[in-house]
Structures are given as structure tokens and as C-alpha cells.
PDB file of C-alpha atoms in Angstrom:
ATOM      1  CA  MET A  18       0.417  -0.094   0.090  1.00 51.00           C
ATOM      2  CA  SER A  19       2.809   2.172   0.980  1.00 60.00           C
ATOM      3  CA  LEU A  20       4.739   1.619  -2.087  1.00 61.00           C
ATOM      4  CA  LYS A  21       1.807   1.836  -4.350  1.00 66.00           C
ATOM      5  CA  GLN A  22       1.123   5.353  -3.117  1.00 63.00           C
ATOM      6  CA  SER A  23       4.651   6.582  -3.373  1.00 63.00           C
ATOM      7  CA  GLN A  24       4.373   5.366  -6.966  1.00 67.00           C
ATOM      8  CA  LEU A  25       1.292   7.534  -7.701  1.00 69.00           C
ATOM      9  CA  SER A  26       2.002  10.501  -5.891  1.00 81.00           C
ATOM     10  CA  PRO A  27       4.503  11.830  -8.179  1.00 81.00           C
ATOM     11  CA  ASN A  28       2.312  11.606 -10.996  1.00 86.00           C
ATOM     12  CA  ILE A  29      -0.311  13.694  -9.404  1.00 88.00           C
ATOM     13  CA  VAL A  30       1.986  16.027  -8.609  1.00 88.00           C
ATOM     14  CA  LEU A  31       3.353  16.294 -12.118  1.00 90.00           C
ATOM     15  CA  TYR A  32       0.269  16.645 -13.086  1.00 91.00           C
ATOM     16  CA  ARG A  33      -1.476  19.132 -11.155  1.00 92.00           C
ATOM     17  CA  THR A  34       1.929  21.522 -11.965  1.00 93.00           C
ATOM     18  CA  LEU A  35       1.079  21.062 -16.016  1.00 93.00           C
ATOM     19  CA  PHE A  36      -2.072  21.904 -15.466  1.00 94.00           C
ATOM     20  CA  LEU A  37      -1.327  24.948 -13.109  1.00 93.00           C
ATOM     21  CA  PHE A  38       1.227  25.800 -15.699  1.00 93.00           C
ATOM     22  CA  ARG A  39      -0.810  25.729 -18.530  1.00 93.00           C
ATOM     23  CA  VAL A  40      -3.697  27.875 -16.961  1.00 92.00           C
ATOM     24  CA  TYR A  41      -1.191  30.375 -15.596  1.00 91.00           C
ATOM     25  CA  SER A  42       0.679  30.693 -19.017  1.00 91.00           C
ATOM     26  CA  THR A  43      -2.596  30.782 -20.683  1.00 91.00           C
ATOM     27  CA  ASN A  44      -3.843  33.431 -18.669  1.00 89.00           C
ATOM     28  CA  PHE A  45      -0.692  35.016 -19.005  1.00 89.00           C
ATOM     29  CA  MET A  46      -0.939  35.311 -22.671  1.00 86.00           C
ATOM     30  CA  ALA A  47      -4.471  36.704 -22.564  1.00 87.00           C
ATOM     31  CA  SER A  48      -3.260  39.041 -20.689  1.00 87.00           C
ATOM     32  CA  VAL A  49      -0.656  40.029 -23.087  1.00 84.00           C
ATOM     33  CA  MET A  50      -2.906  40.308 -26.042  1.00 82.00           C
ATOM     34  CA  GLU A  51      -5.481  42.555 -24.532  1.00 82.00           C
ATOM     35  CA  SER A  52      -2.746  45.007 -22.713  1.00 81.00           C
ATOM     36  CA  HIS A  53      -1.283  45.235 -26.666  1.00 75.00           C
ATOM     37  CA  VAL A  54      -4.520  45.169 -28.431  1.00 75.00           C
ATOM     38  CA  THR A  55      -5.426  47.918 -25.585  1.00 72.00           C
ATOM     39  CA  GLU A  56      -2.133  49.807 -26.286  1.00 71.00           C
ATOM     40  CA  ARG A  57      -2.945  50.103 -29.996  1.00 72.00           C
ATOM     41  CA  GLU A  58      -6.439  50.819 -29.750  1.00 69.00           C
ATOM     42  CA  GLY A  59      -5.482  54.172 -27.341  1.00 68.00           C
ATOM     43  CA  ALA A  60      -2.557  54.994 -29.747  1.00 68.00           C
ATOM     44  CA  ARG A  61      -5.419  54.558 -32.822  1.00 69.00           C
ATOM     45  CA  PHE A  62      -7.747  56.789 -31.182  1.00 63.00           C
ATOM     46  CA  SER A  63      -5.209  59.325 -29.794  1.00 65.00           C
ATOM     47  CA  LEU A  64      -4.371  60.124 -33.588  1.00 63.00           C
ATOM     48  CA  MET A  65      -8.035  60.372 -34.767  1.00 58.00           C
TER      49      MET A  65
END
């Protein structure tokens, strides 16, 4: 039982780490794209 649990635990940790990293990177890219778009929109609006 102990051996099986210790064998299973790293997989769960790895899966959760990858999942959190994917969610974080997706949110980061979305915020970067959003700020980039708002910067361009603001520049275009000030030019008009």
C-alpha cells in the first residue's frame, strides 16, 4: 500500500503542476494580448 501510494503521488503532483502551468501561461498570454490590443487601440484613438 505504501509503495503503491508513493508510486502514484509523483504522477498526481506532475499532473497538477502541468495543469496549473498551462492555466497560468494561458492567462498570462491572454493578458499580454489584451494589454497590447488596448495599447494599439488607444494609440489609434489618440491619432484620430
